[in-house]
Structures are given as C-alpha cells and as structure tokens.
Coordinates of C-alpha atoms in Angstrom, one line a residue:
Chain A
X1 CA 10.2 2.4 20.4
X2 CA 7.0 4.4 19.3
X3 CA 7.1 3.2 16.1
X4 CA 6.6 5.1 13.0
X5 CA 4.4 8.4 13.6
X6 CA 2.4 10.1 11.3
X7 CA 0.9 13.4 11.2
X8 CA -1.9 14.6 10.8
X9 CA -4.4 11.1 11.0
X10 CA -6.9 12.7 9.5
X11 CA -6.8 15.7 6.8
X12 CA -9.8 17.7 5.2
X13 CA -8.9 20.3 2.8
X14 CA -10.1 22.1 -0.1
X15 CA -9.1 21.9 -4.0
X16 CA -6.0 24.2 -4.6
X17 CA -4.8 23.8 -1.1
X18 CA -1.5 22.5 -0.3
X19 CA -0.8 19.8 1.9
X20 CA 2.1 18.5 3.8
X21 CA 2.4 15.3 5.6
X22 CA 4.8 14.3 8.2
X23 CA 6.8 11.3 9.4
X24 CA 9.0 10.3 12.0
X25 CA 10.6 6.9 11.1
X26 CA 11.6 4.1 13.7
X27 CA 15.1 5.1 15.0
X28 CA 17.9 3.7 13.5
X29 CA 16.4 2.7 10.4
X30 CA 17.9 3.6 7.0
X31 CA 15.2 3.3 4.6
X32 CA 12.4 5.2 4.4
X33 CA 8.9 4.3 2.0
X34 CA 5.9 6.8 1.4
X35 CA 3.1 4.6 0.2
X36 CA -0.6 5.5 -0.7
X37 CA -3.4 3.3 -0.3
X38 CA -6.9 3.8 -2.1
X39 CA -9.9 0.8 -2.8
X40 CA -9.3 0.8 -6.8
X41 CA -5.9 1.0 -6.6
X42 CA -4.3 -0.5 -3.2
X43 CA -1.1 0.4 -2.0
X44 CA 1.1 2.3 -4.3
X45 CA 5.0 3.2 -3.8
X46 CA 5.3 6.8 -4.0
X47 CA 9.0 7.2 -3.1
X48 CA 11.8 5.3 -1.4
X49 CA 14.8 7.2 0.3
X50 CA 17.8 5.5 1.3
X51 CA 20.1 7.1 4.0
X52 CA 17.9 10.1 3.5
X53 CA 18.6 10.3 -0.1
X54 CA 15.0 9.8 -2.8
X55 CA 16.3 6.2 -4.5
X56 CA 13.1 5.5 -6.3
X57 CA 11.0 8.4 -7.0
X58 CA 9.1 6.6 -10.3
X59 CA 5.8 6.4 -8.1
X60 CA 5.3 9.8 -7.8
X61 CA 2.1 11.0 -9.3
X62 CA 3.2 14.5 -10.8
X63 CA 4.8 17.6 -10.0
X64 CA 2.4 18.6 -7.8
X65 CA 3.8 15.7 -5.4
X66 CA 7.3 16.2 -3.8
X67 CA 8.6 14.6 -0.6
X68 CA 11.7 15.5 1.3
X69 CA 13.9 13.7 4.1
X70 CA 16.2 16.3 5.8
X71 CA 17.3 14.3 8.0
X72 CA 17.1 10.7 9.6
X73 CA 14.5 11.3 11.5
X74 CA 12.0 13.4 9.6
X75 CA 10.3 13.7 5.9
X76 CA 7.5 15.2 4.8
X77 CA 5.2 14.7 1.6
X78 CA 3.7 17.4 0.1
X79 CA 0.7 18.2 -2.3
X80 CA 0.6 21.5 -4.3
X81 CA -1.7 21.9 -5.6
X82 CA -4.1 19.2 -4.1
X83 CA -6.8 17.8 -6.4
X84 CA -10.0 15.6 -5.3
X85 CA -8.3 12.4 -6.8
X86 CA -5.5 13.0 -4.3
X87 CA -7.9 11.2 -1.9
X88 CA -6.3 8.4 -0.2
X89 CA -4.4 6.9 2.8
X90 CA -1.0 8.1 2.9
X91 CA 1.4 5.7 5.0
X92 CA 5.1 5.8 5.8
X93 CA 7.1 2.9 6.6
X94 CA 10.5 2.6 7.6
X95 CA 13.0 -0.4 7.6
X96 CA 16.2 -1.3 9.0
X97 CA 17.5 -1.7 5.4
X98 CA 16.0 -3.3 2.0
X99 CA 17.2 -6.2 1.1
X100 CA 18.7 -7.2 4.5
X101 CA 17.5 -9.9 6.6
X102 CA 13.7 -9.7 6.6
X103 CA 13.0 -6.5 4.2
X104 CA 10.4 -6.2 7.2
X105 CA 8.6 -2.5 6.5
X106 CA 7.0 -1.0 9.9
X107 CA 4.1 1.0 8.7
X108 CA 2.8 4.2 10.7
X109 CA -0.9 4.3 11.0
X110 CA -1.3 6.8 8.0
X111 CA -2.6 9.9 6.8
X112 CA -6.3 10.2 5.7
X113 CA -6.4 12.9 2.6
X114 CA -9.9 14.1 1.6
X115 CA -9.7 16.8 -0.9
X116 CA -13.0 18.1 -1.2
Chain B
X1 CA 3.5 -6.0 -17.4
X2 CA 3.9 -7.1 -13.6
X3 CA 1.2 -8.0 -12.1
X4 CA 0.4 -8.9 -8.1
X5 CA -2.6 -10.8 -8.3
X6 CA -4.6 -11.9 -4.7
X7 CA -8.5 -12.6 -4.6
X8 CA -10.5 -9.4 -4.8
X9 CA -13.1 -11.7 -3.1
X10 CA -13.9 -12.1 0.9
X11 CA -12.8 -15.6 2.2
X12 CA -15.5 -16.5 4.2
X13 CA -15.0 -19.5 7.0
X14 CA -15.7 -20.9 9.9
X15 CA -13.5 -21.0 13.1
X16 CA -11.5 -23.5 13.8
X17 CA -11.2 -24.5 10.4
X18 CA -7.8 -23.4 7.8
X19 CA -7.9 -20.3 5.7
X20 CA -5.4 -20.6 2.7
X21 CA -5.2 -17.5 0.8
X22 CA -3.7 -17.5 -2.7
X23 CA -1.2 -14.6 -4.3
X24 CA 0.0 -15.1 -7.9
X25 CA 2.6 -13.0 -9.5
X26 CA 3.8 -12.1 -13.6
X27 CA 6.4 -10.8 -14.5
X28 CA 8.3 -11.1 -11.2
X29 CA 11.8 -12.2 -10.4
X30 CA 11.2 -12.0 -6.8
X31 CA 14.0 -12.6 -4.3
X32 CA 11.4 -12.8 -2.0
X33 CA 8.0 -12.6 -0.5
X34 CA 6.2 -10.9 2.0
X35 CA 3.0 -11.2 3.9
X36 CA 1.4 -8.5 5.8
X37 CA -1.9 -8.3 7.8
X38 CA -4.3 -4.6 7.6
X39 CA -6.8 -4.3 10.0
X40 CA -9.4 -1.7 9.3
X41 CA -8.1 2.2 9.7
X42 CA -4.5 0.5 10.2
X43 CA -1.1 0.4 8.8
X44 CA -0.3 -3.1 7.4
X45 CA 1.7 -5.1 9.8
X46 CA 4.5 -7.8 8.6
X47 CA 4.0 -11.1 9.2
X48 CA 5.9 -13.5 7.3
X49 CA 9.3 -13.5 4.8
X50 CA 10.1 -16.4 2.4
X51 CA 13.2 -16.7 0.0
X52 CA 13.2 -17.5 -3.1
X53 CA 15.1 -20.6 -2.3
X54 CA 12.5 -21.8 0.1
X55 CA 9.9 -23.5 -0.6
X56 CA 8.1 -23.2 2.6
X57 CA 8.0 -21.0 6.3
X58 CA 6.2 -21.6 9.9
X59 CA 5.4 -19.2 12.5
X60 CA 2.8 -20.3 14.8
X61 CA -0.2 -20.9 13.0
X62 CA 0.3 -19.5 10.1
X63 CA 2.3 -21.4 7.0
X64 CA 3.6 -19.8 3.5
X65 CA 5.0 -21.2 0.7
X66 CA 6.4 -19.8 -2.1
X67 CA 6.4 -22.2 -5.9
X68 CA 8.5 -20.1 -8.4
X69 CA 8.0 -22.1 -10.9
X70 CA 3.6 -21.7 -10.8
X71 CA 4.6 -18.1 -9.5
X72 CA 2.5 -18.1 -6.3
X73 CA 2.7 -18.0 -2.7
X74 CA 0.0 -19.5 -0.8
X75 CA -0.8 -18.3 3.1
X76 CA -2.5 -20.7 5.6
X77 CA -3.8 -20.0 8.6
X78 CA -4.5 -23.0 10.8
X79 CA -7.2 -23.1 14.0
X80 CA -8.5 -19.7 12.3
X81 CA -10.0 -17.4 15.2
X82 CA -12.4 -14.5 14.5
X83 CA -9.5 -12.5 15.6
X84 CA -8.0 -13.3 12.7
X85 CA -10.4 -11.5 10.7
X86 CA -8.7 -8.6 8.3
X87 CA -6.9 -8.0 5.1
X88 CA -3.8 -10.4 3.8
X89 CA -1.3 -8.5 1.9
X90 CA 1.5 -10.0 -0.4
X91 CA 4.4 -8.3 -1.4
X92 CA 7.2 -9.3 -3.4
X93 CA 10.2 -7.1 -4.2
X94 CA 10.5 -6.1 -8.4
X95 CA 14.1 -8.1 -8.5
X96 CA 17.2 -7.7 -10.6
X97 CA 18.7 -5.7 -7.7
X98 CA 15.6 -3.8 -6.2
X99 CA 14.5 -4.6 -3.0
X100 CA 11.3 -2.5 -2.9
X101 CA 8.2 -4.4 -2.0
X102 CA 5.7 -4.0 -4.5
X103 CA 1.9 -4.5 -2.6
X104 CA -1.0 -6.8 -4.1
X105 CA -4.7 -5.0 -3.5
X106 CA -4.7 -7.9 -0.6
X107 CA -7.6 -10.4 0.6
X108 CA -10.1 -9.7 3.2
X109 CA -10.7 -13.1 5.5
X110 CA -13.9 -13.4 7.6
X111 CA -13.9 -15.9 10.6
X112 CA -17.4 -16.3 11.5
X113 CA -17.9 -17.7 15.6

C-alpha cells in the first residue's frame, strides 16, 4: 500500500485566500484524523471521522475551518478565509479502527500552510 | 486540565549508550499509550503500544513502560545509533470511552558518533 497521501506538500498563499487540502487514507481503514502540527503548540486534533462520518469535531479552530470525507477514500480540509496564524503542518492519518488492537495511526507526510 | 507533558529539552548522548525519555500525564485515564518517532519534514511514525494493564513492552531495542499510578511512561532505547536521532512522541488516548490519541509536544534525541 502507498500509504496515506497528502496533497499539496507544500502550500503558499495569501491572507483571505481559501485553502483546501487533500487526503487519501490507507485502504480499508475506517478512521480517519486531520491533525496540525506547529513549534508552540505541537500536534493538535482537528477532527476525527469514523466510517466517514466527523465523530469529534471539538479541535476545530473556527468556522473558517471545515473538513469533509465523502467517501472512504477521500477528505479534504478546508480554510476560508485563511489567516497568517493558520501557518502550520497539516497531517492526516488514518487507522484500521480506534480503540482496536494497536490504535496504531499511519500519518501521511503532511501539508506545509504558509499564509503570508 | 489534561496535560501531556515530555521534556521540551534535547537529550543529548553518546552512541552506544541508553536514551530513556520521560512522558508524564494529568488528568488522564488512559487505556493506553503510544509512542511515535518524527523525523524532520515527516509524518510521525508508530512505534510502540502499551495497555493500561501492562506494566512494561519490548520491541527490539527499544523498551516502554507505563506506571499509572506516578502517571508516566518512560521510553528506552538501548545500543542508541545516530540513526536514532529525531523526535519521540507520546500519545495517550483522553479515556472514558474515547480512543483518540491525544499528542505530547514530543522530545528531540541527539546521538552523537
């Protein structure tokens, strides 16, 4: 398996802009985790989806952050309107299922925001 | 309020010789705990599970174990290598039902040659 793929690896955009990231989770695996990662803060749940359905939403920022999962294969995070403290790494895991056997999250290389 | 707490300092050793990296927890009723290693410009990568029934877990060279009761996990690394350089993450899950690892800011170890 590829593992989990995110896209793009490295956005720059300006203030006001929206922004949509992508991921494509390991196949077969039910959950689904969009984390963000910055020096002050770490790595901070956003959202959790179960069997494509948002479980845990609590990390989200604001209403300017919203994040779908149509389908098991795809969700997207998106940013409207982004702000410079939007800056961060965004990474997606996926795992076979919280709470089973090892709870083991497979992380995709991440998303580098800069909002200028 | 919870707190994931794991040294905000670099570990600094020598090769060859055992890192042991320290992650304390409040507030936590974990069911378990996770460690995960980041190398720079990388996605974390799991490396170790423990229960909260177990008091400690193996896996080559690295050893965990997890005291409820002082609330902290403790991660060894024996024979270190400078490939073993990077950044040690715990995780524990929030409890009471939710599975949902919850990320400490993580340790940076350096194996100098």
């Amino acid at each position: 398996d590829a593992g989990v793929i995110q896209s793009p690896r490295h956005e720059v955009t300006e203030m006001g802009q929206e922004v949509t990231l992508r991921c494509k989770p390991i196949s077969g695996h039910n959950s689904l985790f969009w984390y963000r990662q910055t020096m002050m803060r770490g790595l901070e749940l956003l959202i959790y989806f179960n069997n494509n359905v948002p479980i845990d939403d609590s990390g989200m920022p604001e209403d300017r952050f919203s994040a779908k999962m149509p389908n098991a294969s795809f969700s997207t995070l998106k940013i409207q309107p982004s702000e410079p403290r939007d800056s961060a790494v965004y990474f997606c895991a996926s795992s076979s299922g919280v709470g089973q056997e090892t709870g083991e999250l497979f992380f995709g290389e991440g998303s580098r925001l800069t909002v200028l | 309020s919870q707190k994931i707490e794991q040294n905000s300092e670099a570990l600094n050793i020598q090769e060859g010789k055992t890192a042991t990296l320290t992650c304390n927890y409040t507030n936590y009723s974990p069911a378990y705990l996770q460690w995960y290693r980041q190398d720079p410009g990388r996605g974390p990568v799991f490396l170790l599970l423990i229960r909260e029934n177990e008091k400690e877990k193996r896996k080559e060279r690295l050893k965990v174990t997890f005291d409820t009761t002082l609330k902290q996990s403790l991660f060894h690394i024996t024979a270190s290598q400078p490939a073993d350089s990077a950044t040690y993450l715990c995780a524990l899950d929030k409890g009471g039902g939710s599975y949902i690892p919850t990320f400490g800011r993580g340790t940076s170890l350096i194996v100098h040659p």
